[in-house]
Coordinates of C-alpha atoms in Angstrom, one line a residue:
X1023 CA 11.9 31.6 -6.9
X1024 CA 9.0 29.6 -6.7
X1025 CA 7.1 28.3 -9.8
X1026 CA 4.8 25.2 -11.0
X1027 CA 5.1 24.4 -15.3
X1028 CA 3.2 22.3 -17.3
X1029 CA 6.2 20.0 -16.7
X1030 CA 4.9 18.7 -13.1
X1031 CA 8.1 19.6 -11.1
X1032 CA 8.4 22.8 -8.9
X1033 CA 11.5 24.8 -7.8
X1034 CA 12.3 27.0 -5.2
X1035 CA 15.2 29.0 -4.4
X1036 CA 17.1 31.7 -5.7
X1037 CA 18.0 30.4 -9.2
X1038 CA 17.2 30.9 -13.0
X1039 CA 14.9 28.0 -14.0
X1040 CA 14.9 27.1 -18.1
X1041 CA 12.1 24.6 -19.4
X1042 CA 11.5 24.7 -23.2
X1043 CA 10.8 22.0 -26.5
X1044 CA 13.1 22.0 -29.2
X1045 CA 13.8 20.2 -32.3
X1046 CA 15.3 17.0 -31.8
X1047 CA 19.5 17.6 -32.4
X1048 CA 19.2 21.5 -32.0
X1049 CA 21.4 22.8 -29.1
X1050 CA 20.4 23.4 -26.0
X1051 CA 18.7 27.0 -24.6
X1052 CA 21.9 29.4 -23.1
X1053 CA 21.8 31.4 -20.1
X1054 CA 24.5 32.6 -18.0
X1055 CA 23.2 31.4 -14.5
X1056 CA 23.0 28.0 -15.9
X1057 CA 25.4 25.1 -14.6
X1058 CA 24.4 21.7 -15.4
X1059 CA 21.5 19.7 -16.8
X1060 CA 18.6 17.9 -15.0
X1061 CA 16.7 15.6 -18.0
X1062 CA 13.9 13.3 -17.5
X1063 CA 13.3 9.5 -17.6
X1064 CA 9.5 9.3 -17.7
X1065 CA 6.5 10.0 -15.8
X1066 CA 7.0 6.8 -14.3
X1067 CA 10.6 7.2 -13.5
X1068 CA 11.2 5.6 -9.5
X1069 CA 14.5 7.2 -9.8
X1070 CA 13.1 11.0 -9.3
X1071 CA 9.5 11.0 -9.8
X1072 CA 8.3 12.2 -6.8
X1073 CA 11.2 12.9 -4.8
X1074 CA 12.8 15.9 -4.0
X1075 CA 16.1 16.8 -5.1
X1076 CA 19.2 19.4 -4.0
X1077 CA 21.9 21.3 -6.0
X1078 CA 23.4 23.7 -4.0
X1079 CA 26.4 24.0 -6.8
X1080 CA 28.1 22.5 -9.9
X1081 CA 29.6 20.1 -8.0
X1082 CA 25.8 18.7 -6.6
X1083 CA 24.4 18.6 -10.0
X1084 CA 23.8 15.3 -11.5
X1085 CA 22.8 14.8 -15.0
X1086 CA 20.3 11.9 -15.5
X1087 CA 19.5 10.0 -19.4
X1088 CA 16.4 11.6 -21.0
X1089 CA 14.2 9.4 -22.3
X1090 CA 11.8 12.0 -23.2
X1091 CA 13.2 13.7 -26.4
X1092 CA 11.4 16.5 -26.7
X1093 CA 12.0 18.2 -23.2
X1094 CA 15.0 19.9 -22.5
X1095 CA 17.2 19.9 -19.9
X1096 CA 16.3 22.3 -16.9
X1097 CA 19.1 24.4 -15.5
X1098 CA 19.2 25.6 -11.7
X1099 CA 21.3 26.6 -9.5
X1100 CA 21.1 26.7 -5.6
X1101 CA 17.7 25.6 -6.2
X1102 CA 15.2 22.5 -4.5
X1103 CA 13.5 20.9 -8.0
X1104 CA 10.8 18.9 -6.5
X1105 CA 8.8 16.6 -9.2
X1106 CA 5.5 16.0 -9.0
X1107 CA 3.5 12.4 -8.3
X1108 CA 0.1 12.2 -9.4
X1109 CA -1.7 10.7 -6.7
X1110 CA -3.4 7.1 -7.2
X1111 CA -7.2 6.6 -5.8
X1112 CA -5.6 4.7 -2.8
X1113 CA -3.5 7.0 -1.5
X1114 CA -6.6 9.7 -1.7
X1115 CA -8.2 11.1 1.6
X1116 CA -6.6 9.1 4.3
X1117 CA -6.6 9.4 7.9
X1118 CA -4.3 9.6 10.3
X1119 CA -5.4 6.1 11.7
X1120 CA -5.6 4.7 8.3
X1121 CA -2.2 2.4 7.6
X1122 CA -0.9 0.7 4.2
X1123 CA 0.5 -2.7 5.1
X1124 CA 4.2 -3.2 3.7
X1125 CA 4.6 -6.8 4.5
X1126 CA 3.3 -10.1 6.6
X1127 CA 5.5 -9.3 9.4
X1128 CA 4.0 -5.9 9.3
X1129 CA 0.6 -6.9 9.5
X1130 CA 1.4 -9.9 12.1
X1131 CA 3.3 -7.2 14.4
X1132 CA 0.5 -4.4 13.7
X1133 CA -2.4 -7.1 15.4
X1134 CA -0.3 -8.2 18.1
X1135 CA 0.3 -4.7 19.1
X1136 CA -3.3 -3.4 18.8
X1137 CA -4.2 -4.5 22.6
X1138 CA -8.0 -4.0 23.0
X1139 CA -8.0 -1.5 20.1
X1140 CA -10.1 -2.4 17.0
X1141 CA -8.4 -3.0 13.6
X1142 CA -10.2 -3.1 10.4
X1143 CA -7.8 -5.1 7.9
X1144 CA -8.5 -4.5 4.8
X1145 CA -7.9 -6.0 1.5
X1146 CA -8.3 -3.7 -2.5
X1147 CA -7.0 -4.2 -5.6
X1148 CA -5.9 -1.1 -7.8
X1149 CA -8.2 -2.5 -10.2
X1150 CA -11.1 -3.3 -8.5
X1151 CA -14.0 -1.2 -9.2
X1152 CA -15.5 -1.9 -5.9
X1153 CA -12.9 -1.3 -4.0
X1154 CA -12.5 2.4 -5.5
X1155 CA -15.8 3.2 -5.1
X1156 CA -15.7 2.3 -1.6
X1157 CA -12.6 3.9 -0.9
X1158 CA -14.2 7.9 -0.2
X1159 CA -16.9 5.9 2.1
X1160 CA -13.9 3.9 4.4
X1161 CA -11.8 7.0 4.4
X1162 CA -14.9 9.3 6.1
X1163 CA -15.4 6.2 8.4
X1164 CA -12.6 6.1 9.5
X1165 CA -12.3 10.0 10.2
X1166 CA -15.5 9.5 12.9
X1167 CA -13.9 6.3 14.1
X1168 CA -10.2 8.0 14.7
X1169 CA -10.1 4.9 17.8
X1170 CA -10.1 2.3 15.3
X1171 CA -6.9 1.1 13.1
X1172 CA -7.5 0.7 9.2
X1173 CA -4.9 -1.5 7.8
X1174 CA -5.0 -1.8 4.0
X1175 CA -3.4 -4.6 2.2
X1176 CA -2.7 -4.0 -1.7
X1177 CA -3.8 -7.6 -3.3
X1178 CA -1.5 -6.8 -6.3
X1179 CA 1.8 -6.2 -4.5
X1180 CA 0.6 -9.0 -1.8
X1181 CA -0.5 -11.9 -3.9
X1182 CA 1.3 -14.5 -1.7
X1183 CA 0.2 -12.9 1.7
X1184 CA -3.3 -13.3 0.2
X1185 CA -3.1 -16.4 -1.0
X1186 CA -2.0 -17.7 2.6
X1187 CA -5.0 -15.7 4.6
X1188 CA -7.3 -17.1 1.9
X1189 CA -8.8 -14.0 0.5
X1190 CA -10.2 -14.8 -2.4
X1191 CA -12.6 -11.6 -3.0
X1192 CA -12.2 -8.3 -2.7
X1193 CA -12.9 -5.8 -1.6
X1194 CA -12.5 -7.7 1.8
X1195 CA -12.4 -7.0 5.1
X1196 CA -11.8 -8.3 8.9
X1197 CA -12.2 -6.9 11.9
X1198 CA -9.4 -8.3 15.5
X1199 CA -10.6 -7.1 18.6
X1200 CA -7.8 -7.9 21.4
X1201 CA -8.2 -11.4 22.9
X1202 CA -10.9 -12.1 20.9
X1203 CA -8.4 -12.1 17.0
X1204 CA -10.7 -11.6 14.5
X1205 CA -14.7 -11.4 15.2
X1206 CA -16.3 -11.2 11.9
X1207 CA -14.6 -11.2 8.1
X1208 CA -16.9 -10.1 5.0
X1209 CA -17.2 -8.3 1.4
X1210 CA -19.4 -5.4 0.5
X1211 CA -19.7 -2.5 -1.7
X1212 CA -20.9 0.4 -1.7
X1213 CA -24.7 -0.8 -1.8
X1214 CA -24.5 -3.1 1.5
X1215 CA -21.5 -0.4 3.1
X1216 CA -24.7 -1.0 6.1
X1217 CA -22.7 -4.2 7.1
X1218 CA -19.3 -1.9 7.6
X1219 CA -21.3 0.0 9.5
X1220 CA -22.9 -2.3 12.0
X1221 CA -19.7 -4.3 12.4
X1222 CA -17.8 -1.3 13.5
X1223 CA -21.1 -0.1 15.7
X1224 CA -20.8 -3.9 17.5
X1225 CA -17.1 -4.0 17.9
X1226 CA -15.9 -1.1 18.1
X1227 CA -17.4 -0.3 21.5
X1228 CA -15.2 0.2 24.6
X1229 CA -14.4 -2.5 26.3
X1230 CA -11.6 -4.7 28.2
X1231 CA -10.0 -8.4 26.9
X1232 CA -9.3 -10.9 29.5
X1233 CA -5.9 -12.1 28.0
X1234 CA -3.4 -11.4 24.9
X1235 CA -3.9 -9.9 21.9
X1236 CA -4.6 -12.6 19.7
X1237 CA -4.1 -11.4 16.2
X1238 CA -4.0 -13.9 13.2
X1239 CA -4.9 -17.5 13.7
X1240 CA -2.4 -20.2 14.3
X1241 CA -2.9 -21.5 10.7
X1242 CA -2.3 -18.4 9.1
X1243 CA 1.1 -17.7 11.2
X1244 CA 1.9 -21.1 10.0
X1245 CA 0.8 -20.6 6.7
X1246 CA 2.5 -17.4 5.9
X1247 CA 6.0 -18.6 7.7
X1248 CA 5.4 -22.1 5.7
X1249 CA 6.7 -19.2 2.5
X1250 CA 8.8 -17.5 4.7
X1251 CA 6.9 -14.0 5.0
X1252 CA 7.2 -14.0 8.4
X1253 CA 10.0 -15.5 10.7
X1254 CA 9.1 -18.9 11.8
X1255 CA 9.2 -17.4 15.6
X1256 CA 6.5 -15.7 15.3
X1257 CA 4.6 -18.4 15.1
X1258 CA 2.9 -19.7 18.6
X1259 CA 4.3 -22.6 20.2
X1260 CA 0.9 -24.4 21.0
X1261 CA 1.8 -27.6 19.4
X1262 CA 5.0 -30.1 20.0
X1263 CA 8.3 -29.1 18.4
X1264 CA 8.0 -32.1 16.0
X1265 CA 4.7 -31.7 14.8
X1266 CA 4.7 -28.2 14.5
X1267 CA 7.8 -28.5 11.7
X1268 CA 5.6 -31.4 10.3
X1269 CA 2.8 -29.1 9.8
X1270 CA 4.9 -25.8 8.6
X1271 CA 6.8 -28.4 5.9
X1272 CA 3.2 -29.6 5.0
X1273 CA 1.7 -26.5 4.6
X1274 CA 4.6 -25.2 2.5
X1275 CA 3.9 -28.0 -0.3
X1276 CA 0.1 -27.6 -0.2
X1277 CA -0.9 -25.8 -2.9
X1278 CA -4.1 -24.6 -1.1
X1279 CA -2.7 -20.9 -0.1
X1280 CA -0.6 -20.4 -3.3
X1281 CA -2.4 -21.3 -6.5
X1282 CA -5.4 -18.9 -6.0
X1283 CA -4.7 -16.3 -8.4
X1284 CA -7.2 -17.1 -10.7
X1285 CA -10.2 -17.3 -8.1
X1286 CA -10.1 -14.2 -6.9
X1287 CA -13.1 -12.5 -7.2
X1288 CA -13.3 -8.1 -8.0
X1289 CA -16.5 -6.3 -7.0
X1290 CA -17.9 -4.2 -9.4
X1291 CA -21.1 -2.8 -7.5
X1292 CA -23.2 -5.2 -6.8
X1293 CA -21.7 -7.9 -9.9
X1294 CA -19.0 -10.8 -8.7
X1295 CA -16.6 -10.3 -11.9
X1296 CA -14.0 -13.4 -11.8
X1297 CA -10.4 -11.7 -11.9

């Protein structure tokens, strides 16, 4: 049994499946196949929206608070009940090479392992107008450049991270190139997407780095493990023991990296709206 109702969840397997509204109080629908009850939280529910769930018996079945009134319960048996996620414009069209950025360490870890690969980091908000309409555009790019690593960094989940890389537009982008770190950083929309274009024409030749992969700069490392994002050993040891604590305990207090919230900038076409 395979079947898709208005309710946003499918099921398969060999089972009886029972979806219907009823008055609020009346008693639930009776079938003879049915074992249990499966009830909704909401749409938004992290608990089961979007995941997939087993009940091979009675035993398996776990009833769950409905928060939704008018739908009943569904009753299954032996059946997979696999609920629907509506997908946001983010998550649309992406490419294999295209990676969403779960933390610093992630991101530090990402650069240092890129070797002479390019890596396009960049930076949206879910709000940003600009940043959606640009998305379709990056995604095909990103198709004809399957060589080059798209890291995306969600502003509104990363607000520290962003504070302590000093992003304060979006959309926003850099581009790291081995031992060279990052070669050029810039905003544009879909009107000036030319300037995407040209940087990933420059660097994303082939070519060979004399020396590490450099990554992030040494101020951001110290910036970042200053709010302990990343592990204070990730950070290069260029400077003396001493004044490197001195400068990780000083950039923890400066307020430069972490009170930016208000001056970040959305792109909405070609207008700078003030966030």
């Amino acid at each position: 049994m395979s079947c898709l109702p208005a309710g946003g969840f499918s099921v398969s397997g060999s089972s009886s499946l029972i979806v219907n509204n009823r008055e609020k109080g009346s008693p639930p629908p009776r079938a003879s196949s049915s074992i249990g009850g499966l009830q909704f939280r909401s749409p938004n529910s992290k608990e089961i929206w979007g995941n997939t769930l087993d009940f091979p018996d009675q035993r398996g079945f776990s009833n769950l608070s409905n928060k939704a009134p008018n739908l009943d319960p569904v009753y299954a048996q032996g059946a997979t009940i696999s609920f629907g996620k509506t997908q946001k414009w983010w998550e649309k069209s992406l490419q294999p090479n295209m990676i969403e950025i779960d933390s610093a360490q992630e991101l530090v870890e990402h650069l240092r392992n890129a070797g002479d690969r390019l890596v396009v980091l960049n930076f949206f908000s879910p709000g940003c107008g600009g940043c959606k309409a640009l998305h379709p555009k990056i995604c095909q790019l990103a198709e004809s450049n399957p060589n080059t690593t798209f890291l995306t960094v969600n502003y509104e989940e990363h607000k520290p991270m962003c504070y302590a890389l000093h992003v304060h537009v979006l959309p926003f982008f850099r581009f790291y190139r081995g031992a060279d770190g990052k070669v050029c950083s810039f905003s544009c929309t879909n009107a000036t997407i030319k300037k995407f274009k040209d940087a990933l024409a420059k660097h994303g030749t082939d070519r060979c780095s004399l020396g590490p992969t450099k990554g992030l700069e040494e101020k951001e490392l110290v910036a970042l493990a200053s709010v302990d994002l990343i592990p204070k050993d990730l950070v290069p040891l260029s400077l003396p023991k001493e004044e490197k604590v001195h400068e990780l305990v000083g950039a923890a207090k400066s307020s430069s990296f972490s009170r930016d919230e208000n001056k970040v900038e959305l792109k909405e076409g070609n207008a700078m709206v003030a966030a």
